[in-house]
Tab-separated table of C-alpha atoms in Angstrom:
chain	number	residue	atom	x	y	z
A	27	MET	CA	0.225	0.252	-0.193
A	28	ALA	CA	1.372	3.065	-1.191
A	29	LYS	CA	1.346	6.140	1.315
A	30	VAL	CA	0.422	9.980	1.331
A	31	GLN	CA	2.277	12.790	3.201
A	32	ILE	CA	-0.205	15.527	4.703
A	33	GLU	CA	0.616	18.698	5.966
A	34	LYS	CA	0.695	18.684	9.801
A	35	GLU	CA	-1.861	21.580	10.190
A	36	LEU	CA	-4.250	19.066	8.324
A	37	PHE	CA	-3.217	16.253	10.164
A	38	ASP	CA	-3.862	18.176	13.552
A	39	LEU	CA	-7.435	19.209	12.227
A	40	LEU	CA	-8.271	15.425	10.426
A	41	VAL	CA	-7.648	13.663	14.238
A	42	ARG	CA	-9.720	16.554	15.617
A	43	PHE	CA	-12.551	15.897	13.638
A	44	HIS	CA	-12.605	12.034	13.669
A	45	LEU	CA	-10.607	11.223	17.361
A	46	THR	CA	-12.353	13.902	19.791
A	47	GLY	CA	-15.974	12.703	19.024
A	48	LYS	CA	-16.893	16.167	19.393
A	49	GLU	CA	-17.356	16.656	15.461
A	50	GLN	CA	-20.875	18.661	16.074
A	51	GLU	CA	-18.176	21.467	17.942
A	52	ILE	CA	-15.916	21.219	14.983
A	53	LEU	CA	-16.196	25.061	13.537
A	54	HIS	CA	-17.293	25.210	10.186
A	55	ARG	CA	-13.836	26.923	9.312
A	56	ASP	CA	-11.991	24.111	10.484
A	57	ARG	CA	-14.300	21.733	7.993
A	58	ALA	CA	-13.788	24.450	5.152
A	59	LEU	CA	-9.763	24.021	6.013
A	60	ILE	CA	-10.255	19.580	5.650
A	61	ARG	CA	-12.033	19.688	2.693
A	62	GLN	CA	-9.963	22.506	1.213
A	63	GLY	CA	-6.404	20.573	1.994
A	64	LEU	CA	-7.881	16.866	0.962
A	65	GLU	CA	-8.925	18.528	-2.067
A	66	GLU	CA	-5.528	20.241	-2.507
A	67	LYS	CA	-3.782	16.973	-2.115
A	68	LEU	CA	-6.194	14.589	-4.123
A	69	GLN	CA	-5.158	17.385	-7.246
A	70	ALA	CA	-1.422	16.905	-6.543
A	71	MET	CA	-1.673	13.172	-6.464
A	72	LYS	CA	-3.693	13.495	-10.068
A	73	LEU	CA	-0.750	15.402	-11.348
A	74	HIS	CA	1.528	13.270	-10.154
A	75	ASN	CA	-0.108	9.806	-11.941
A	76	LEU	CA	-0.624	11.594	-14.921
A	77	TYR	CA	3.202	13.379	-15.089
A	78	SER	CA	4.765	9.755	-13.992
A	79	GLU	CA	2.116	8.235	-16.970
A	80	SER	CA	3.263	10.678	-19.401
A	81	LYS	CA	7.011	9.944	-18.897
A	82	ASN	CA	6.724	6.003	-18.008
A	83	CYS	CA	3.922	4.480	-20.080
A	84	LYS	CA	4.406	1.592	-22.266
A	85	PHE	CA	2.663	2.987	-25.469
A	86	LYS	CA	3.804	6.026	-27.244
A	87	GLU	CA	0.012	7.142	-27.862
A	88	LEU	CA	-0.982	6.885	-24.297
A	89	ARG	CA	1.856	8.883	-22.855
A	90	GLU	CA	1.443	11.851	-25.055
A	91	THR	CA	-2.477	11.476	-23.925
A	92	ALA	CA	-1.033	11.531	-19.980
A	93	ARG	CA	0.933	14.623	-21.245
A	94	GLN	CA	-1.728	16.440	-22.651
A	95	LEU	CA	-3.811	15.863	-19.695
A	96	TYR	CA	-1.413	17.053	-17.660
A	97	LEU	CA	-0.579	20.097	-19.444
A	98	ASP	CA	-4.086	20.838	-19.619
A	99	GLU	CA	-4.910	20.498	-15.789
A	100	LYS	CA	-1.542	22.745	-15.178
A	101	GLY	CA	-2.826	25.072	-17.393
A	102	VAL	CA	-0.246	25.860	-19.867
A	103	HIS	CA	-1.513	27.409	-22.935
A	104	LYS	CA	-1.443	25.156	-25.854
A	105	ASP	CA	1.060	27.779	-27.736
A	106	PHE	CA	3.533	26.976	-25.063
A	107	ARG	CA	3.425	23.723	-25.960
A	108	TRP	CA	5.585	21.372	-28.163
């Protein structure tokens, strides 16, 4: 199983949310921070997977597709691509 690293602040919020037994007392701001942190991490993992696939895929067509998807996600304008 692969491991995923998260920021300590996000980890602390998750611990408070899940292990204190006080889910109702968690502030709306903290819930928003948890959601934002997890969404950012998922996006970073998605980009990492696309980048890895664009470099390591056995088939040239799939590598190119992954490269284009990666550049789209990063917001690179089509005129700046080779």
